[in-house]
Coordinates of C-alpha atoms and ligand atoms in Angstrom, one line a residue:
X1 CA -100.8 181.7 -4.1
X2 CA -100.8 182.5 -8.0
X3 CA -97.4 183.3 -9.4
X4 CA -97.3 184.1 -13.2
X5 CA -93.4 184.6 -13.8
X6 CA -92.3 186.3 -16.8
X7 CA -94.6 185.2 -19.8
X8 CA -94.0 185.4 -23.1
X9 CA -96.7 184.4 -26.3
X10 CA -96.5 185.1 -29.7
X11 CA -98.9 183.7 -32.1
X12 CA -98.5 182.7 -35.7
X13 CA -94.7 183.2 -35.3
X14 CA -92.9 183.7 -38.8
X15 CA -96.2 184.7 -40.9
X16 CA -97.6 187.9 -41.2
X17 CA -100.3 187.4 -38.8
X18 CA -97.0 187.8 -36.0
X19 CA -98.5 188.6 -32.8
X20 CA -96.6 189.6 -29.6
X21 CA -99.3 188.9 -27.4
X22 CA -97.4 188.5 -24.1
X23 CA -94.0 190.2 -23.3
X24 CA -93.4 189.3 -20.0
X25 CA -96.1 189.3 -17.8
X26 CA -95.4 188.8 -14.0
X27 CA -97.5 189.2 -10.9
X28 CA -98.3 187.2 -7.6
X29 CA -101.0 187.1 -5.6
X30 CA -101.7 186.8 -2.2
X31 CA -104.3 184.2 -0.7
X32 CA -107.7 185.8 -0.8
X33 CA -106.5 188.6 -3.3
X34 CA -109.0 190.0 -5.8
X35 CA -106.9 191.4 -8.3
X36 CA -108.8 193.7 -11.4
X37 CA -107.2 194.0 -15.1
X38 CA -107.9 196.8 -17.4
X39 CA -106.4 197.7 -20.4
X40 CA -107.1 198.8 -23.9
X41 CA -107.6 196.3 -26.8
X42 CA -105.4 193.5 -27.2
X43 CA -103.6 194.3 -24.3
X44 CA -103.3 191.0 -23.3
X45 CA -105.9 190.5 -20.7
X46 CA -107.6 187.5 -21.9
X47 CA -104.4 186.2 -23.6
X48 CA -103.1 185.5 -19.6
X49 CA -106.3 184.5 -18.3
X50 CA -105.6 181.6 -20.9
X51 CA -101.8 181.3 -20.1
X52 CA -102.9 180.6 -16.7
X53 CA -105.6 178.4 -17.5
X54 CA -103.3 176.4 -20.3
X55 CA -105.3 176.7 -23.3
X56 CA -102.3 176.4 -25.3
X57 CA -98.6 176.5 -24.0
X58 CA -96.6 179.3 -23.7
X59 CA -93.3 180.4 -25.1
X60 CA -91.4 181.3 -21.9
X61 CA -92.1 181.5 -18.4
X62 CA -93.8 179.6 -15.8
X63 CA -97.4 179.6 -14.3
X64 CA -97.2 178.4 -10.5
X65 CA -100.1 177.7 -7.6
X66 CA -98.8 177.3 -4.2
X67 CA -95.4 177.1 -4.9
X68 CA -96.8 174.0 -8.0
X69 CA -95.4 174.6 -11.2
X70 CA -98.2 174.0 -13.4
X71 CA -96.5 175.3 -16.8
X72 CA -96.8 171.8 -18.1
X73 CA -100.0 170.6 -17.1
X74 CA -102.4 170.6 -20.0
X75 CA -105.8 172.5 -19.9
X76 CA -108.3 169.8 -18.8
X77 CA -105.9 169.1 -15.6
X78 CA -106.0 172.8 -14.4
X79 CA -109.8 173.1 -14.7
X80 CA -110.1 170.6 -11.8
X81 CA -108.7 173.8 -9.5
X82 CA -109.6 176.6 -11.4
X83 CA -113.2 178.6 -12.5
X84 CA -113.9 180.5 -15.6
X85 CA -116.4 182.9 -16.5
X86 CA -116.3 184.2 -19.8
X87 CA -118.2 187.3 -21.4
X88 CA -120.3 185.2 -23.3
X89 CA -123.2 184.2 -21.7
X90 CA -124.1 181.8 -24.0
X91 CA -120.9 179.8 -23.1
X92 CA -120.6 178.5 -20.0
X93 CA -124.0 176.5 -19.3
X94 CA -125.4 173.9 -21.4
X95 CA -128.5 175.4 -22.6
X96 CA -130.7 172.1 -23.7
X97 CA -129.9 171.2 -19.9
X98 CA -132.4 172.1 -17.2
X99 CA -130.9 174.3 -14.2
X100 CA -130.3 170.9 -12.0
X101 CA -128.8 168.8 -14.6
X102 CA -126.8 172.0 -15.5
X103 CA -125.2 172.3 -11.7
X104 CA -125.6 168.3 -11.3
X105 CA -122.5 168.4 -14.7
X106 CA -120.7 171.0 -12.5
X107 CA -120.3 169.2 -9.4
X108 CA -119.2 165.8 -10.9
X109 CA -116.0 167.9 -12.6
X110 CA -113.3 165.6 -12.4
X111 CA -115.5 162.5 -12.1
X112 CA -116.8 160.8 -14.7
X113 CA -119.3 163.4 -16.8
X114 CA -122.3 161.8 -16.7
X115 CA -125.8 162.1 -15.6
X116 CA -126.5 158.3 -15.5
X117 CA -127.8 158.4 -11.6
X118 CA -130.2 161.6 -12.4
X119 CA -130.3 164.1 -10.4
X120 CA -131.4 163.0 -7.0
X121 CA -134.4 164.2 -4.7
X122 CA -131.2 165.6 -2.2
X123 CA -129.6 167.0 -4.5
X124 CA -132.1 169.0 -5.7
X125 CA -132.4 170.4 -2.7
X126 CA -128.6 171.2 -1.8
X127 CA -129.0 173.0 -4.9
X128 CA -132.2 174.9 -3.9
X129 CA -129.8 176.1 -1.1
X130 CA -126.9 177.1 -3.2
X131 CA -129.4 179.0 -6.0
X132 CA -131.0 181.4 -3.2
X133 CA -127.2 183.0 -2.8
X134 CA -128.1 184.7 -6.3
X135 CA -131.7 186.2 -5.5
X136 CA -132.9 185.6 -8.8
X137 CA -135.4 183.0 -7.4
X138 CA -133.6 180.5 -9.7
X139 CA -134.5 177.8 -6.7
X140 CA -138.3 177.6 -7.8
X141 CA -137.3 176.9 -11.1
X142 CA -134.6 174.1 -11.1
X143 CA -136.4 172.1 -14.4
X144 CA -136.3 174.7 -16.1
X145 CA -134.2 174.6 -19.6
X146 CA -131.5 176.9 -19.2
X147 CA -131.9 178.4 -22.5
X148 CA -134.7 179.6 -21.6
X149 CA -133.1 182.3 -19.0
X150 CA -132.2 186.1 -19.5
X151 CA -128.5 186.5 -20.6
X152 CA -128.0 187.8 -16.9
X153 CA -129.2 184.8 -15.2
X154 CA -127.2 182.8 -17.1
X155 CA -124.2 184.5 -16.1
X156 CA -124.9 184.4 -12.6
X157 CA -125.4 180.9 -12.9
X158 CA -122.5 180.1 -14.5
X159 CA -120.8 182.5 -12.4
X160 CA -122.2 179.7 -9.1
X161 CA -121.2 177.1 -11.3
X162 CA -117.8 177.7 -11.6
X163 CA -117.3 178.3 -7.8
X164 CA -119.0 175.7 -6.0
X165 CA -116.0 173.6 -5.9
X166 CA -114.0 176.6 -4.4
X167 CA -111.4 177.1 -6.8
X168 CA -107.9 177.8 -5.9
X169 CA -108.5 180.5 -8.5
X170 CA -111.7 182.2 -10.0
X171 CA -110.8 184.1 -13.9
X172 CA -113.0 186.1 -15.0
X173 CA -113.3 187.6 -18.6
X174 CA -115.2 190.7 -18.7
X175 CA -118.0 188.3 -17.4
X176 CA -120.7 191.0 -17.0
X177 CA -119.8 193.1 -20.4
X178 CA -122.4 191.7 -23.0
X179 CA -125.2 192.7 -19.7
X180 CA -126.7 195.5 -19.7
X181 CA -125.8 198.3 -17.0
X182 CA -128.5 197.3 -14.6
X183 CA -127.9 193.2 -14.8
X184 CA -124.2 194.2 -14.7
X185 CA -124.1 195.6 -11.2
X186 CA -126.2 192.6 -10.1
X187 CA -123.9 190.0 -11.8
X188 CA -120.7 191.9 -9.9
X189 CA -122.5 192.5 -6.8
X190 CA -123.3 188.4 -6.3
X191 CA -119.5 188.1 -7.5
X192 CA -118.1 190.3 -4.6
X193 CA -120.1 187.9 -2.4
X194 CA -119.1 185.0 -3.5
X195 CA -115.4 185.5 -3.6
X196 CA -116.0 187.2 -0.1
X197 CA -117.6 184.4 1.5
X198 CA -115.7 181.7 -0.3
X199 CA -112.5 183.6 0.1
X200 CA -111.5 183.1 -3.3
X201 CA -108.3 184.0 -4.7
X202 CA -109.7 185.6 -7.9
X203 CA -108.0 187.8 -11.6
X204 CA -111.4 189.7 -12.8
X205 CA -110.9 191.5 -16.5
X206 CA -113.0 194.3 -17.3
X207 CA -112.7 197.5 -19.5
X208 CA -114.8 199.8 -17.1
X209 CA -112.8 201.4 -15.1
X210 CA -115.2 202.3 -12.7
X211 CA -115.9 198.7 -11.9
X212 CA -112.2 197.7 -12.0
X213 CA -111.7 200.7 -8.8
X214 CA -114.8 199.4 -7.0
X215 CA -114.2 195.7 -6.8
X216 CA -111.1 194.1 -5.4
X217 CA -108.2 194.9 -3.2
X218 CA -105.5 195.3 -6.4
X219 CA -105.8 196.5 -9.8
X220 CA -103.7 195.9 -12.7
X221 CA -103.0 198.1 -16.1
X222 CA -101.6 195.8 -19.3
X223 CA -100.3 197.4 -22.2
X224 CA -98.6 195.8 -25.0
X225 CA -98.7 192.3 -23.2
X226 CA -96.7 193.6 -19.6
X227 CA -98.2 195.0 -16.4
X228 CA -97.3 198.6 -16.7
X229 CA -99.5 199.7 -13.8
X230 CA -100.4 197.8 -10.2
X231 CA -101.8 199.7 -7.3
X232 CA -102.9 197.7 -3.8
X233 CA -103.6 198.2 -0.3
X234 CA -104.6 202.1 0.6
X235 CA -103.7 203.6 -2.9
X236 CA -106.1 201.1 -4.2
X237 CA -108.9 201.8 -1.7
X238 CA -108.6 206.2 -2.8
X239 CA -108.3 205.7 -6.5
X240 CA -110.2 207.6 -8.8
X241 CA -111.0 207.1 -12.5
X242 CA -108.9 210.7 -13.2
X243 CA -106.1 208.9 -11.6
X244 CA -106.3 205.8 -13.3
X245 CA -106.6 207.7 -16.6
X246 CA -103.4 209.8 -16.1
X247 CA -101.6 206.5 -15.0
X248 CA -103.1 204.9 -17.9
X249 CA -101.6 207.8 -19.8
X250 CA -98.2 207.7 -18.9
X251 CA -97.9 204.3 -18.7
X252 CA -99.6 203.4 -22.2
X253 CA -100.2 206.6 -23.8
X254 CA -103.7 208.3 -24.3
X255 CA -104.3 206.8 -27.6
X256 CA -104.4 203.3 -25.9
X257 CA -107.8 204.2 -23.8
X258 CA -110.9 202.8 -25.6
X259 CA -113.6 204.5 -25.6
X260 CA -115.1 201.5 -23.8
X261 CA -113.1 202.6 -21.1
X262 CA -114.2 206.2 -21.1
X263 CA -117.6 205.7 -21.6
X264 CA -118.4 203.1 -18.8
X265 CA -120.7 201.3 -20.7
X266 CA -120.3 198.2 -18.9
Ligands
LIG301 N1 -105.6 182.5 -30.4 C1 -105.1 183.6 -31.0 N2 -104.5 183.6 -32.2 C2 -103.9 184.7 -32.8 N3 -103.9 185.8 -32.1 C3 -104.4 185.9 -30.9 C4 -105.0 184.8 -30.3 N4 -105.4 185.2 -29.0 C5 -105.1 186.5 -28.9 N5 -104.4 187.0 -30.0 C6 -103.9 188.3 -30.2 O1 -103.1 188.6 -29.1 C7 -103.3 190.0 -28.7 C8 -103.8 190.1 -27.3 O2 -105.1 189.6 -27.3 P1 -106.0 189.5 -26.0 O3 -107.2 188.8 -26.4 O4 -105.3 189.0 -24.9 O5 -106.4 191.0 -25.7 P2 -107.3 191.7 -24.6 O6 -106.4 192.5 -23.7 O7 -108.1 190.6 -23.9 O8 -108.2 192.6 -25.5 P3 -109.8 192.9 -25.5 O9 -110.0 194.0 -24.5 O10 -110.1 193.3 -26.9 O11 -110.5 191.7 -25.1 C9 -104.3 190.6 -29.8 O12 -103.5 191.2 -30.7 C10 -105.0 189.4 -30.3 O13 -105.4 189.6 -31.6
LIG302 MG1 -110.1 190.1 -23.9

């Protein structure tokens, strides 16, 4: 389905600043996989969220979706098949918007952005209907100003936003880590149901390890901008946090484990 083949970033090549961001990330997914990515700071997690989604172009390697290479297809072309959740809950929703209007922008990606024909008496209540799938009783409140919502319900929102076009591929960037612990399971718990009953193909990046062994069917390590560490299937389904730490160990070396990680804040 997704096929990221042998990337390579650097950024501000030739200055000081010289970052190796990506050397040589690879990894395919299957249809329907939800793949996790941990890994210590500047590992490269977001870096390949943003290769995929073409924020800027890579160096090397290719980016391919169902057998499509997409390497060359600028940002604004992907988003048409692709949601994004980011870790900033400010991001993400227009908050001088009302909840419908908000949803109303969402739906017309791809058409022309604009909210010329209002948001209609049906519509409204398709997107009662589409609100209740995040219990936050959201659906009574559809004028209100987004703005006006808890940084969780924001996320969540966004989080329906994104998906209501069914993506070919969901990214998420440590989407529930500015929540705190309580709002966080909530957030992840209305994500595990959404890519379940939307079957989406989706790359989720957290630093909690805990959340990164409960969610998903695959989980991937990145150090130094590779994939040092994947586990899938059965091995995925036993895995504890004391083996992902010794894996993490020998794969990246202890001093590369945040104390994010360890503490399992969110
Ligand atoms: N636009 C950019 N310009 C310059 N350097 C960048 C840019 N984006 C990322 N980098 C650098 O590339 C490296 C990888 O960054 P990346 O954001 O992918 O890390 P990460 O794994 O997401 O880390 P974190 O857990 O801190 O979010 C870092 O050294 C970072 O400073
Ligand atoms: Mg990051």
């Amino acid at each position: 389905m997704l096929e990221i083949r042998d990337l390579h970033k650097t950024f501000n090549k030739g200055t000081i600043n010289e970052k190796v961001a990506l050397n040589g990330v690879s990894l395919k997914l299957e249809e329907g996989d939800f793949c996790t990515i941990i890994g210590g700071n500047g590992a490269g997690k977001s870096t390949t969220l943003n290769a995929i989604a073409g924020v800027w172009p890579v160096d090397s390697g290719a980016v391919f979706i169902d057998g499509k290479d997409i390497s060359g297809l600028p940002e604004h072309k992907r988003a048409v098949f692709l949601g994004r959740v980011f870790q900033d809950p400010m991001t993400g929703t227009a908050a001088d918007m009302q909840i419908d209007e908000n949803i109303a922008l969402a739906l017309r990606r791809g058409k022309l952005r604009t909210l010329r024909w209002g948001v209609t008496k049906e519509e409204r209540e398709e997107f009662r209907e589409k609100l209740k799938v995040l219990d936050l009783g959201l659906e009574d409140r559809l004028s209100t100003k987004v703005g006006l919502l808890s940084g969780g319900q924001r996320q969540a929102l966004t989080l329906l936003m994104a998906t209501m076009k069914k993506p070919k591929l969901l990214l998420l960037d440590e989407h529930t880590a500015a929540l705190d612990p309580k709002t966080a399971a909530k957030v992840l718990e209305t994500t595990d149901k959404i890519v379940r009953e939307n079957k989406l193909t989706t790359l989720m990046v957290t630093h909690n390890m805990r959340h990164a062994i409960d969610h998903g069917n695959r989980l991937i390590m990145m150090s130094k901008g590779r994939v040092v560490v994947d586990v899938k299937g059965e091995q995925k389904k036993n895995l504890k946090v004391s083996d992902l730490l010794s894996m993490f160990e020998h794969a990246a070396g202890a001093d590369e484990i945040s104390d994010r990680m360890m503490l399992g804040d969110n």
